[in-house]
Amino acid sequence: GESVGLHLPTLSVQEGDNSIINCAYSNSASDYFIWYKQESGKGPQFIIDIRSNMDKRQGQRVTVLLNKTVKHLSLQIAATQPGDSAVYFCAETLNTGGFKTIFGAGTRLFVKA
Amino acid sequence: NAGVTQTPKFQVLKTGQSMTLQCAQDMNHNSMYWYRQDPGMGLRLIYYSASEGTTDKGEVPNGYNVSRLNKREFSLRLESAAPSQTSVYFCASSEAGRDGYTFGSGTRLTVV
């Protein structure tokens, strides 16, 4: 069935290190992907997106990589900071006549000072 | 620019009580959504409104109703609350459903 999953439910990194959060998606028809950040007690916040005609997209300290061959999405955070501690989850969107978005369960990132 | 505003932020209901969660967006977005978020289960779509005047069921619509009052407002109603509806509820909006969502800050609902 359709699903968006994460390989690691929790990730702990040292401040200043790079973080990599992974996501697997199962629907090859998905053509738009987003990473969201959710801090405790807040709503999810858009971080970065990528469309299926791209393999890589960079933002400020964040990079999203898309591998359509193995249906894998990753979020790389450079020089991770304490403020990056949050739950990160990916979402995929596909056109099923209307647009359907499926959210993953999330990975909790802990940044150790 | 407030984005997506949800009220209330917290609510405790007794089983069988009813209530309406309010949501308003000021970004002139066409599409609006209601999700619930439970531990370990991610966001699950309850209802959505692709455009003003339309509403459709999502993944978990049972026990809920919605109203797209106008382009800005999309409310979620629990007619007879049950403990299984204890959750955090998020409202979201997007330009056309084909782009990123803007989420509200959530309503934490407890049904006892």
Short mmCIF file of C-alpha atoms in Angstrom, two decimals:
data_model
loop_
_atom_site.label_atom_id
_atom_site.label_comp_id
_atom_site.label_asym_id
_atom_site.label_seq_id
_atom_site.Cartn_x
_atom_site.Cartn_y
_atom_site.Cartn_z
CA GLY A 1 0.00 0.00 0.00
CA GLU A 2 0.95 3.63 0.00
CA SER A 3 3.25 4.64 2.77
CA VAL A 4 5.95 7.06 3.72
CA GLY A 5 8.34 5.69 6.29
CA LEU A 6 11.50 6.63 8.09
CA HIS A 7 14.52 4.45 8.68
CA LEU A 8 15.45 5.96 12.06
CA PRO A 9 12.90 6.99 14.64
CA THR A 10 15.48 8.94 16.67
CA LEU A 11 18.78 10.54 15.77
CA SER A 12 21.26 12.05 18.20
CA VAL A 13 24.07 14.24 16.89
CA GLN A 14 26.73 16.48 18.34
CA GLU A 15 26.37 20.20 17.85
CA GLY A 16 28.29 21.23 14.78
CA ASP A 17 28.07 17.85 13.11
CA ASN A 18 26.03 17.18 9.99
CA SER A 19 22.72 15.33 10.30
CA ILE A 20 21.11 13.05 7.78
CA ILE A 21 17.49 12.02 8.10
CA ASN A 22 16.14 9.41 5.73
CA CYS A 23 12.72 8.63 4.33
CA ALA A 24 11.42 5.86 2.10
CA TYR A 25 8.35 6.28 -0.02
CA SER A 26 6.47 3.54 -1.78
CA ASN A 27 4.46 5.26 -4.48
CA SER A 28 6.40 5.69 -7.69
CA ALA A 29 3.73 8.10 -8.94
CA SER A 30 4.60 10.65 -6.24
CA ASP A 31 6.14 13.68 -7.86
CA TYR A 32 6.48 16.24 -5.10
CA PHE A 33 8.19 15.86 -1.74
CA ILE A 34 8.51 18.08 1.29
CA TRP A 35 10.40 17.99 4.55
CA TYR A 36 8.73 19.49 7.60
CA LYS A 37 10.13 20.37 11.00
CA GLN A 38 7.95 20.17 14.07
CA GLU A 39 9.11 21.63 17.36
CA SER A 40 7.51 20.60 20.60
CA GLY A 41 4.06 22.09 21.03
CA LYS A 42 4.02 23.64 17.57
CA GLY A 43 2.63 22.85 14.18
CA PRO A 44 4.78 21.42 11.39
CA GLN A 45 6.83 23.96 9.51
CA PHE A 46 7.85 23.71 5.86
CA ILE A 47 11.62 23.36 5.45
CA ILE A 48 12.36 22.45 1.87
CA ASP A 49 10.73 20.77 -1.07
CA ILE A 50 11.78 18.97 -4.22
CA ARG A 51 9.97 17.91 -7.34
CA SER A 52 10.54 14.62 -9.07
CA ASN A 53 12.38 16.18 -11.99
CA MET A 54 15.22 17.08 -9.62
CA ASP A 55 17.74 14.98 -7.67
CA LYS A 56 18.99 17.60 -5.27
CA ARG A 57 17.92 20.90 -3.89
CA GLN A 58 19.72 23.14 -1.42
CA GLY A 59 18.46 25.66 1.05
CA GLN A 60 20.09 27.45 3.92
CA ARG A 61 22.05 24.71 5.76
CA VAL A 62 19.66 22.07 4.43
CA THR A 63 19.84 19.85 1.38
CA VAL A 64 17.25 17.41 0.15
CA LEU A 65 18.27 14.47 -2.02
CA LEU A 66 15.83 12.42 -4.05
CA ASN A 67 16.66 9.00 -5.43
CA LYS A 68 13.73 7.89 -7.55
CA THR A 69 15.35 4.60 -8.44
CA VAL A 70 15.09 3.32 -4.88
CA LYS A 71 12.30 5.69 -3.80
CA HIS A 72 14.38 7.35 -1.13
CA LEU A 73 14.44 10.88 0.21
CA SER A 74 16.94 12.38 2.61
CA LEU A 75 17.36 15.62 4.49
CA GLN A 76 20.86 16.79 5.28
CA ILE A 77 21.38 19.49 7.89
CA ALA A 78 24.81 21.07 7.92
CA ALA A 79 26.48 22.22 11.14
CA THR A 80 23.56 21.08 13.29
CA GLN A 81 22.57 23.50 16.03
CA PRO A 82 20.57 23.04 19.25
CA GLY A 83 17.70 24.89 17.58
CA ASP A 84 17.48 22.10 15.04
CA SER A 85 16.24 19.70 17.71
CA ALA A 86 12.76 18.71 16.59
CA VAL A 87 10.78 16.01 14.83
CA TYR A 88 11.34 15.93 11.10
CA PHE A 89 9.01 14.20 8.71
CA CYS A 90 8.71 13.85 5.02
CA ALA A 91 5.63 14.05 2.87
CA GLU A 92 4.92 12.87 -0.64
CA THR A 93 2.25 14.19 -2.98
CA LEU A 94 0.74 12.41 -5.93
CA ASN A 95 -1.99 13.27 -8.37
CA THR A 96 -4.88 10.84 -8.02
CA GLY A 97 -7.39 13.01 -9.79
CA GLY A 98 -6.95 15.39 -6.92
CA PHE A 99 -3.70 15.89 -5.04
CA LYS A 100 -3.04 13.45 -2.21
CA THR A 101 -0.35 14.06 0.38
CA ILE A 102 0.96 11.32 2.65
CA PHE A 103 2.99 12.16 5.74
CA GLY A 104 5.58 9.97 7.39
CA ALA A 105 5.60 9.33 11.13
CA GLY A 106 8.73 11.39 11.79
CA THR A 107 12.26 11.20 13.15
CA ARG A 108 13.20 12.94 16.35
CA LEU A 109 16.52 14.76 16.13
CA PHE A 110 18.43 15.44 19.35
CA VAL A 111 21.33 17.85 19.19
CA LYS A 112 23.84 17.47 21.99
CA ALA A 113 25.72 20.58 23.06
CA ASN B 1 0.70 38.01 8.63
CA ALA B 2 -0.82 35.47 11.01
CA GLY B 3 -0.89 32.48 8.62
CA VAL B 4 -3.19 29.78 9.99
CA THR B 5 -4.94 30.46 13.29
CA GLN B 6 -6.60 27.71 15.32
CA THR B 7 -8.80 28.03 18.37
CA PRO B 8 -8.89 26.83 21.05
CA LYS B 9 -5.36 25.69 21.87
CA PHE B 10 -6.47 23.29 24.58
CA GLN B 11 -9.78 21.64 25.36
CA VAL B 12 -11.06 18.96 27.71
CA LEU B 13 -14.38 17.35 26.90
CA LYS B 14 -16.49 14.74 28.58
CA THR B 15 -17.57 11.76 26.52
CA GLY B 16 -20.65 12.66 24.53
CA GLN B 17 -20.08 16.40 24.53
CA SER B 18 -19.82 18.32 21.28
CA MET B 19 -17.50 21.08 20.19
CA THR B 20 -16.24 22.92 17.14
CA LEU B 21 -12.61 23.61 16.37
CA GLN B 22 -12.10 26.81 14.45
CA CYS B 23 -9.51 27.51 11.78
CA ALA B 24 -8.84 30.62 9.72
CA GLN B 25 -6.13 31.46 7.19
CA ASP B 26 -5.20 34.85 5.81
CA MET B 27 -3.08 33.75 2.84
CA ASN B 28 -5.91 33.51 0.33
CA HIS B 29 -5.25 29.78 -0.03
CA ASN B 30 -7.77 27.67 -1.88
CA SER B 31 -7.28 24.37 -0.03
CA MET B 32 -7.71 23.68 3.67
CA TYR B 33 -7.26 20.53 5.73
CA TRP B 34 -7.87 19.03 9.13
CA TYR B 35 -5.41 16.46 10.48
CA ARG B 36 -5.06 14.62 13.72
CA GLN B 37 -1.69 13.65 15.12
CA ASP B 38 -1.29 10.74 17.48
CA PRO B 39 1.98 9.43 18.94
CA GLY B 40 3.85 7.23 16.47
CA MET B 41 1.19 7.56 13.78
CA GLY B 42 2.04 10.76 12.02
CA LEU B 43 -0.54 13.08 10.55
CA ARG B 44 -3.80 11.53 9.43
CA LEU B 45 -6.20 13.44 7.23
CA ILE B 46 -9.71 13.82 8.63
CA TYR B 47 -11.37 16.07 6.06
CA TYR B 48 -10.25 18.53 3.46
CA SER B 49 -11.66 21.27 1.29
CA ALA B 50 -9.99 21.60 -2.08
CA SER B 51 -11.72 24.89 -2.71
CA GLU B 52 -14.42 27.08 -1.25
CA GLY B 53 -17.74 25.27 -1.39
CA THR B 54 -16.35 21.74 -1.44
CA THR B 55 -15.44 19.29 1.31
CA ASP B 56 -14.29 15.68 1.13
CA LYS B 57 -13.52 12.88 3.52
CA GLY B 58 -9.97 11.97 4.30
CA GLU B 59 -8.48 8.89 5.88
CA VAL B 60 -10.27 9.05 9.26
CA PRO B 61 -13.54 11.01 8.93
CA ASN B 62 -15.78 9.00 11.27
CA GLY B 63 -17.10 11.03 14.19
CA TYR B 64 -16.32 14.38 12.57
CA ASN B 65 -18.00 16.92 10.35
CA VAL B 66 -16.62 20.01 8.67
CA SER B 67 -17.82 23.29 7.26
CA ARG B 68 -15.98 25.50 4.80
CA LEU B 69 -17.64 28.70 5.92
CA ASN B 70 -15.87 30.88 3.36
CA LYS B 71 -12.46 30.93 1.70
CA ARG B 72 -10.75 31.84 4.97
CA GLU B 73 -12.48 29.57 7.48
CA PHE B 74 -12.74 25.81 7.85
CA SER B 75 -14.22 24.37 11.02
CA LEU B 76 -14.19 20.84 12.43
CA ARG B 77 -17.04 19.59 14.60
CA LEU B 78 -17.18 16.68 16.98
CA GLU B 79 -20.85 15.89 17.52
CA SER B 80 -20.41 13.35 20.31
CA ALA B 81 -16.86 13.19 21.58
CA ALA B 82 -15.27 9.83 22.38
CA PRO B 83 -12.01 9.04 24.20
CA SER B 84 -10.60 7.75 20.90
CA GLN B 85 -10.75 11.33 19.65
CA THR B 86 -8.18 12.44 22.17
CA SER B 87 -5.45 13.84 19.95
CA VAL B 88 -3.74 16.94 18.68
CA TYR B 89 -5.62 18.49 15.79
CA PHE B 90 -3.95 20.57 13.13
CA CYS B 91 -5.50 22.75 10.52
CA ALA B 92 -3.49 23.47 7.37
CA SER B 93 -3.87 25.36 4.15
CA SER B 94 -2.21 25.37 0.76
CA GLU B 95 -2.51 27.33 -2.43
CA ALA B 96 -3.81 24.43 -4.50
CA GLY B 97 -2.89 21.17 -2.75
CA ARG B 98 0.02 20.84 -5.12
CA ASP B 99 2.43 22.70 -2.90
CA GLY B 100 3.57 23.00 0.67
CA TYR B 101 1.17 23.29 3.56
CA THR B 102 1.05 25.99 6.20
CA PHE B 103 -0.05 24.55 9.52
CA GLY B 104 -1.68 26.11 12.53
CA SER B 105 -0.26 25.65 16.00
CA GLY B 106 -2.70 22.89 16.89
CA THR B 107 -5.49 22.12 19.33
CA ARG B 108 -4.76 19.61 22.04
CA LEU B 109 -8.04 17.82 22.79
CA THR B 110 -8.60 15.42 25.64
CA VAL B 111 -11.85 13.46 25.93
CA VAL B 112 -12.47 11.92 29.33
#
